[in-house]
CSV table of C-alpha atoms in Angstrom, one decimal:
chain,number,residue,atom,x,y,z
A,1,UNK,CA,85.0,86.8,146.9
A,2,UNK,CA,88.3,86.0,148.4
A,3,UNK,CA,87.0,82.8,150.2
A,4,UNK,CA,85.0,81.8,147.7
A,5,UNK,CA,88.4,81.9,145.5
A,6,UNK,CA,89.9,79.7,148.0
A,7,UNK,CA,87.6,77.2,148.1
A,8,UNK,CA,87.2,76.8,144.5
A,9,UNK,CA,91.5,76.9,144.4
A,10,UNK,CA,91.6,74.0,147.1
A,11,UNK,CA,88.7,72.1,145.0
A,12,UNK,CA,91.0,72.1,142.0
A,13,UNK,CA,94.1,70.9,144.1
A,14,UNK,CA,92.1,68.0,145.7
A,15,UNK,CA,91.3,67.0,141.7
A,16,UNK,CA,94.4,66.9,140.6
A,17,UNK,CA,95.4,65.5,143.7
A,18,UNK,CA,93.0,62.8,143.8
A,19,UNK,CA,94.5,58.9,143.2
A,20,UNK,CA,93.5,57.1,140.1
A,21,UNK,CA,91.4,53.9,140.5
A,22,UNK,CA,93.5,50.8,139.8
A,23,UNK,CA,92.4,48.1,138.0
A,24,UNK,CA,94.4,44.8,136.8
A,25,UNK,CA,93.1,43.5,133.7
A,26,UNK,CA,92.7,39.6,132.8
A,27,UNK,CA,92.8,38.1,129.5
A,28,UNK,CA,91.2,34.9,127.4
A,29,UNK,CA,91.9,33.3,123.9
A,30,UNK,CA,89.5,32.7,121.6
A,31,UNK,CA,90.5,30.9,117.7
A,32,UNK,CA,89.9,33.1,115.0
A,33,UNK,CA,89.4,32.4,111.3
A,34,UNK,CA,91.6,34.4,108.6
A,35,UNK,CA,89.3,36.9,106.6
A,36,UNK,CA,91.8,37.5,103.6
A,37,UNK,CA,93.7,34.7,101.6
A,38,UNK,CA,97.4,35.2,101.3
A,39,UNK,CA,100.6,33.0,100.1
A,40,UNK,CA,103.7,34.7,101.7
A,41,UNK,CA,106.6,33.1,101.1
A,42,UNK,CA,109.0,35.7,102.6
A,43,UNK,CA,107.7,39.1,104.1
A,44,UNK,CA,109.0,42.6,104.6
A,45,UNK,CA,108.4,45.2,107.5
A,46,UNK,CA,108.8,48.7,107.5
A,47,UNK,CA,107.6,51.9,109.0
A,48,UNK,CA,106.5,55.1,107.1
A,49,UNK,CA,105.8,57.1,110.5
A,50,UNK,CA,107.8,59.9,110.9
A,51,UNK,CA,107.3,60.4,114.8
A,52,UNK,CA,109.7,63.1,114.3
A,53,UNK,CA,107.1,65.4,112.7
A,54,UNK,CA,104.9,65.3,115.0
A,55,UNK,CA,105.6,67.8,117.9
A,56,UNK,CA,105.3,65.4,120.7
A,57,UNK,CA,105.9,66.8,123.9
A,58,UNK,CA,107.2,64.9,128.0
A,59,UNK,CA,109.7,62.7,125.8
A,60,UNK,CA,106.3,61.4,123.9
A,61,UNK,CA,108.2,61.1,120.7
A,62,UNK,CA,110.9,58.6,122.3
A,63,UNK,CA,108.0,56.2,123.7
A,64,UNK,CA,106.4,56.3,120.3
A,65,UNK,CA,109.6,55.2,118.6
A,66,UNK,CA,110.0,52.1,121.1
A,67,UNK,CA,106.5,51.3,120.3
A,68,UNK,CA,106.9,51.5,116.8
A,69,UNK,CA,109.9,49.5,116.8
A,70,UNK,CA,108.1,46.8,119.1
A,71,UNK,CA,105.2,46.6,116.3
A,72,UNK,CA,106.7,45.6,113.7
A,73,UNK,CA,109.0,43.4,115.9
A,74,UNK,CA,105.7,41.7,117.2
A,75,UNK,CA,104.7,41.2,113.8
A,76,UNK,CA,107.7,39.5,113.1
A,77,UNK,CA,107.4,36.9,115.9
A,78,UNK,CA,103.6,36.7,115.2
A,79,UNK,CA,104.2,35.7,111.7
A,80,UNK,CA,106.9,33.3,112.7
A,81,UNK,CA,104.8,31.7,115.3
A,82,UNK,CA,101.9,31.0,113.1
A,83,UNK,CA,103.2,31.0,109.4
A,84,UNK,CA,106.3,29.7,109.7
A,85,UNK,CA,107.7,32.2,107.5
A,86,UNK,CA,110.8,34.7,107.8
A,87,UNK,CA,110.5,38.5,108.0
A,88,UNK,CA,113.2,41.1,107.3
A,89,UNK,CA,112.8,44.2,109.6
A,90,UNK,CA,113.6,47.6,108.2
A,91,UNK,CA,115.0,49.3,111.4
A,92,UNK,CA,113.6,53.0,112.2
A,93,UNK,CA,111.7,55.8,110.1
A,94,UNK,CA,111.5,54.6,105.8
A,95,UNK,CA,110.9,58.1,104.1
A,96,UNK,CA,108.4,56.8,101.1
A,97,UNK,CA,107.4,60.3,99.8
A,98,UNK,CA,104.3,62.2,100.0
A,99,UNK,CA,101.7,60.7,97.2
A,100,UNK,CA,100.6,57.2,97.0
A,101,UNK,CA,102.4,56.2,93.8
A,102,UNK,CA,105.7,57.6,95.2
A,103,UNK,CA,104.9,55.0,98.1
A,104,UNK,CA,104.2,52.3,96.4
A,105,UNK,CA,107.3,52.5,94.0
A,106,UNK,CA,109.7,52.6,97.1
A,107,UNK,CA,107.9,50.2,98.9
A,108,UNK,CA,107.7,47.2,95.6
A,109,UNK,CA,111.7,48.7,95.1
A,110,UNK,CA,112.6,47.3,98.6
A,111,UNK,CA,110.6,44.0,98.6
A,112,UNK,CA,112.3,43.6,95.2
A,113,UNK,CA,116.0,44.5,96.7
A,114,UNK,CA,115.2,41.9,100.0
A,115,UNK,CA,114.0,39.1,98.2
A,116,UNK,CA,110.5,39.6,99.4
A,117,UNK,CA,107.3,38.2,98.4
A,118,UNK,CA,104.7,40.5,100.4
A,119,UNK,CA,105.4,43.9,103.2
A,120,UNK,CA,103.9,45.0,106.0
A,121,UNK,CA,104.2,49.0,106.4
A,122,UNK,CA,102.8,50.9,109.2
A,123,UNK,CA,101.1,54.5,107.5
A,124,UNK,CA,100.1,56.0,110.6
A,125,UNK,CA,100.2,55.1,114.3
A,126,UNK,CA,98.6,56.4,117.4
A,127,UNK,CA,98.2,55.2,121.4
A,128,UNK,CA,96.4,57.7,123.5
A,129,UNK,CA,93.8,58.1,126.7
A,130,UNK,CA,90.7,59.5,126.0
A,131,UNK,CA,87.8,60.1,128.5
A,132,UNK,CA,84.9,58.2,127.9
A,133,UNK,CA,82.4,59.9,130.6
A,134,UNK,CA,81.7,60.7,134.2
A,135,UNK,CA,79.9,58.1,136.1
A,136,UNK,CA,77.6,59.4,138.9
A,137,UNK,CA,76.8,56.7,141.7
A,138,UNK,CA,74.6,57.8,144.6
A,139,UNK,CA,75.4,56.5,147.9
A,140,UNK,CA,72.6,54.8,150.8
A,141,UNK,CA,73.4,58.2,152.6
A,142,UNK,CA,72.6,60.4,149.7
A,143,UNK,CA,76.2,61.2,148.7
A,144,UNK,CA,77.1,60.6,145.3
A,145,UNK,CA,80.2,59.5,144.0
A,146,UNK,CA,81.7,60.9,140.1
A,147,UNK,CA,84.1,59.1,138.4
A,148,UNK,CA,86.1,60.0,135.2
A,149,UNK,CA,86.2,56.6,133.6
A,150,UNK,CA,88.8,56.7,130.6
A,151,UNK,CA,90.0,54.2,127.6
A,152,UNK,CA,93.4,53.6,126.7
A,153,UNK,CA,93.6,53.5,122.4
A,154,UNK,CA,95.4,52.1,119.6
A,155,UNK,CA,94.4,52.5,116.8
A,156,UNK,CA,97.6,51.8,113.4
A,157,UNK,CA,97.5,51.6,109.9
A,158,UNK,CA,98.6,48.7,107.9
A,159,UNK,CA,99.3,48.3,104.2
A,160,UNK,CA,99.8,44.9,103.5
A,161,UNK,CA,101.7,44.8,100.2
A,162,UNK,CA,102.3,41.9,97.4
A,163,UNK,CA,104.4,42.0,94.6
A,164,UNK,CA,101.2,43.7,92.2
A,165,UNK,CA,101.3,46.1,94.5
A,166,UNK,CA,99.1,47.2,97.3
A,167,UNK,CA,96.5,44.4,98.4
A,168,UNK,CA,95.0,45.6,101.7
A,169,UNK,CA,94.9,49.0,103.4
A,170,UNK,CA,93.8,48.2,107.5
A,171,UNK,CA,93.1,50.6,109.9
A,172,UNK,CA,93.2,48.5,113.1
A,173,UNK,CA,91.7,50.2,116.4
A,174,UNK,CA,91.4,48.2,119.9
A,175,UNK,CA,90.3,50.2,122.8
A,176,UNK,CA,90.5,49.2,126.4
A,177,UNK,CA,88.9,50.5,129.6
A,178,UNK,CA,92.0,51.9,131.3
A,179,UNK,CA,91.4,53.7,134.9
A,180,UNK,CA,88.8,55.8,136.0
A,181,UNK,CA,89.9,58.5,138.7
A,182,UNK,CA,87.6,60.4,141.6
A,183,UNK,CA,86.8,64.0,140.5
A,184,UNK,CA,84.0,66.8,141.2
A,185,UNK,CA,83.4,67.7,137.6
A,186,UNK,CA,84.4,66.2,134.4
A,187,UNK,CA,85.6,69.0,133.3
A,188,UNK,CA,88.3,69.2,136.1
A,189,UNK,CA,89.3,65.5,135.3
A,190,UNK,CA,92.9,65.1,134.5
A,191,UNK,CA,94.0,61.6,132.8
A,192,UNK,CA,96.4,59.4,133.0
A,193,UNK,CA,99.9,59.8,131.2
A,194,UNK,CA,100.8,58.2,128.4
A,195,UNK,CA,104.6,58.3,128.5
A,196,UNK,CA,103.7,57.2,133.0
A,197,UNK,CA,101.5,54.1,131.7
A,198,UNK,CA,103.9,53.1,128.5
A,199,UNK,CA,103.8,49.5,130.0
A,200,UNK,CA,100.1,49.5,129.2
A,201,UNK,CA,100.8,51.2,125.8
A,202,UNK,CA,103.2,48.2,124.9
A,203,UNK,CA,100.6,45.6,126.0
A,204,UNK,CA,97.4,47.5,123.7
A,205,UNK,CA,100.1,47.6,120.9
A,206,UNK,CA,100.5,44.1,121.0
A,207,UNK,CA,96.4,43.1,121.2
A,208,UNK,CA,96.4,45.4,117.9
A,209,UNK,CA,99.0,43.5,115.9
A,210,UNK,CA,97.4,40.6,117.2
A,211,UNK,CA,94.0,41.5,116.2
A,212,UNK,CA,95.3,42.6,112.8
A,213,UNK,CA,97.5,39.7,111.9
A,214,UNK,CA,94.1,37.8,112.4
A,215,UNK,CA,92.5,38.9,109.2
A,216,UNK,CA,95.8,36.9,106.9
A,217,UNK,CA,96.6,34.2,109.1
A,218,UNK,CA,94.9,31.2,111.8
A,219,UNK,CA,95.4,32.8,115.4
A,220,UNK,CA,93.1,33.9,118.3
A,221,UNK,CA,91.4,37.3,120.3
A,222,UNK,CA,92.0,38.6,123.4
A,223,UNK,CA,89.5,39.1,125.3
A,224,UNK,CA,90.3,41.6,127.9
A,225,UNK,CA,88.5,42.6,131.3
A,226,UNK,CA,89.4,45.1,133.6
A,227,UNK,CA,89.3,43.9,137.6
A,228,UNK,CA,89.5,46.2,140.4
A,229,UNK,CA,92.3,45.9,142.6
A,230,UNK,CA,92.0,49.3,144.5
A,231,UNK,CA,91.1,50.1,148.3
A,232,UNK,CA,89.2,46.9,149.7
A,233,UNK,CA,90.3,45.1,147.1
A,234,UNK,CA,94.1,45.8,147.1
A,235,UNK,CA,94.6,42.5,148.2
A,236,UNK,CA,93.6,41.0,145.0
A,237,UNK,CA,96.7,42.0,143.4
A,238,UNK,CA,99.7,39.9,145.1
A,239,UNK,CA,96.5,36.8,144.2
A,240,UNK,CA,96.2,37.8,141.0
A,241,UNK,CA,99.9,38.0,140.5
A,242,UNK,CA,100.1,34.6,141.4
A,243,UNK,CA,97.3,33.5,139.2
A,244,UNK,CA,95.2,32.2,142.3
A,245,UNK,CA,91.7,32.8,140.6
A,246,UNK,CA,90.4,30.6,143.0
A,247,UNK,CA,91.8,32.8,146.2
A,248,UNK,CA,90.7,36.2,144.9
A,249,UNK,CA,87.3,34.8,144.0
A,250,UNK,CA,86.8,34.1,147.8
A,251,UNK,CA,88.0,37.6,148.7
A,252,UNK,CA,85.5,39.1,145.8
A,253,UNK,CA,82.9,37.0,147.0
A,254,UNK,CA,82.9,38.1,150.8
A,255,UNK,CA,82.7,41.8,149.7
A,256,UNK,CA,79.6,41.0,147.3
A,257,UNK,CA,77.6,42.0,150.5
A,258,UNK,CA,79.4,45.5,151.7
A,259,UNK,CA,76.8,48.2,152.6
A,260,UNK,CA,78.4,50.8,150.0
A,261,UNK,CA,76.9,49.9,146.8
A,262,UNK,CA,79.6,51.1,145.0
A,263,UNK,CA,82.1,48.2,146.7
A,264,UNK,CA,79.5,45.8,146.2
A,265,UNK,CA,78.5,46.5,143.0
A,266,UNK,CA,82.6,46.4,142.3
A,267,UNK,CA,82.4,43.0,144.3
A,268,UNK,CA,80.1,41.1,142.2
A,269,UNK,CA,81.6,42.5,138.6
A,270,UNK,CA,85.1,40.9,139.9
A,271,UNK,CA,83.0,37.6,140.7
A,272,UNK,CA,82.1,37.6,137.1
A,273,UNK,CA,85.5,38.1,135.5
A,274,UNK,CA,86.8,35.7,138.1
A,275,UNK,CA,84.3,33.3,137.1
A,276,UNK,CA,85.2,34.0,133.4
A,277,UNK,CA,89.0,32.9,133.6
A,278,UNK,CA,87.8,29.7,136.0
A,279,UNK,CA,85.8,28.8,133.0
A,280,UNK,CA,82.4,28.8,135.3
A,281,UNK,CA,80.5,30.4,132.4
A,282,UNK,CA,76.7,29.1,134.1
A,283,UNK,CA,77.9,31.8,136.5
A,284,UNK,CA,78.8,34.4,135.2
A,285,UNK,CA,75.4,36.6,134.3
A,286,UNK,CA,74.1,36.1,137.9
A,287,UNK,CA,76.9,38.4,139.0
A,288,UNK,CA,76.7,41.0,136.0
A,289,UNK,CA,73.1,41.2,136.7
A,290,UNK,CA,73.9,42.3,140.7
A,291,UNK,CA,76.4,44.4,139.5
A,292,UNK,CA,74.3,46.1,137.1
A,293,UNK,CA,71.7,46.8,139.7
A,294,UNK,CA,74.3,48.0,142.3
A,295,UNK,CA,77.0,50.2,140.5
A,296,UNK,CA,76.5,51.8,137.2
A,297,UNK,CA,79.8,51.0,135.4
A,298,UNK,CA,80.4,50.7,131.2
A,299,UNK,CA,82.9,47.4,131.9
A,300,UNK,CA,79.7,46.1,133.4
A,301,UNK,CA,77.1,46.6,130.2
A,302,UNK,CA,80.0,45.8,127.8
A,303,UNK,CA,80.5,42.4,129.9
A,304,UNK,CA,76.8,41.8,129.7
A,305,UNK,CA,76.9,41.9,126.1
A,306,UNK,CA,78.6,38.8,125.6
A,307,UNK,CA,76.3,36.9,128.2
């Protein structure tokens, strides 16, 4: 019983323990198309989150402040850049009360008092990691590797205000393959921190203002893939870093053939993303189909689904 304890106790440590599988993400534009029709002349931003109430714990509630605070300050640039327009930003928490026609008299007050023709107001706001499954790949010797694959996700509420009162009420979600880390069990997986990865936080909060702004206004879509850039391929990072597509498709490309399926199966997804930002589209679905046959892996399918 004793042993049997031990083991079990050492099993845990070595999943906690265990190092998180990096991955680099690359990005592409596409143009969008506005879905609403609006005339703003001079706009307002405010936030009706109280981050306060919400019992955040490992200085959680002084991230989510930042991040708030970055919002609406990337609305205000986002509007600028495409618009043309001013925005006045209301700094902090604005208490609005608790119903919706207590809201909307404090918020048509305050457009009123700045001179404003439409608002912005964030109603709710969250960024968190969630696990989306555990990925079983079976080695040529029989072994099988698990992985804990998880999604970093924002997801905000807009209300997007003119001066008859509420016009559009938004709620905007982007989620983005994060990490995936080496366990025995799911149910022993540990995630990643949110207040550890806030750098990652600031970059999903940015795609969601992006993506929302997109449904008033001209602009564009990210389209995000994840890259691996961990164990054989930690030398992809310093290329990627220097935006050498070309040099980390030649190191991708010579691990496309590794005997572990696993690396291979990595190999040829990164020859597809890599293939992606070159613009080399014709090549693309030949490498997402190796993959797919190689490594089981969701960034794969979801890839696949645009080719």
């Amino acid at each position: 019983m004793k042993q049997t304890i031990t083991i079990l106790a050492g099993a845990f440590i070595w999943v906690l323990l265990s190092s998180c599988t990096s991955m680099m993400t690359l990005q592409n534009r596409i143009l969008t198309t506005p879905v609403h029709t609006v005339f703003p002349q001079r706009m307002l931003l405010l936030n009706t989150v109280d981050v306060s109430k919400q019992n955040y714990r490992d200085n959680k509630d002084q991230l989510f402040i930042l991040l708030i605070d970055k919002t609406l300050l990337d609305l205000e640039r986002e509007i600028k850049d495409r618009k043309v327009i001013e925005s006045e930003i209301l700094k902090g928490f604005t208490p609005v009360g608790n119903t919706r026609a207590q809201r909307d008299s404090v918020v048509l007050s305050l457009m009123n008092d700045k001179g404003s023709t439409d608002a912005i107001v964030i109603s709710s706001y969250e960024v968190f990691f969630e696990q989306r499954e555990v990925v079983v790949t079976e080695n040529d010797d029989g072994s099988k590797d698990r992985e804990a694959l998880y999604d970093l996700i924002s997801r905000i509420r807009y209300l997007w205000y003119n001066r008859e009162g509420l016009y559009k009420d938004e709620l905007i979600e982007v989620v983005r393959f994060h990490s995936s880390r080496s366990v025995l069990s799911g149910l022993l997986a540990a995630g990643p921190n949110i207040v550890k990865q806030q750098d990652d936080a600031f970059s999903i909060t940015q795609e969601n203002v992006v993506r929302y702004l997109n449904l008033f206004f001209p602009g564009y879509e990210f389209r995000t893939r994840p890259i691996f850039t961990s164990g054989e391929f930690s030398s992809l990072q310093t290329v990627l870093n220097a935006q050498d597509y070309e040099g980390a498709l030649e190191i991708c490309e010579r691990l496309t053939n590794n005997p572990k399926r696993k690396i291979a199966g990595q190999a040829n997804y990164n020859c597809a993303v890599l293939n992606e930002q070159l613009r080399q589209y014709s090549k693309v679905r030949p490498y997402l189909e190796e993959a797919s046959r190689l490594y089981v892996h969701l960034n794969i399918e979801e890839m696949l689904h645009d080719y």
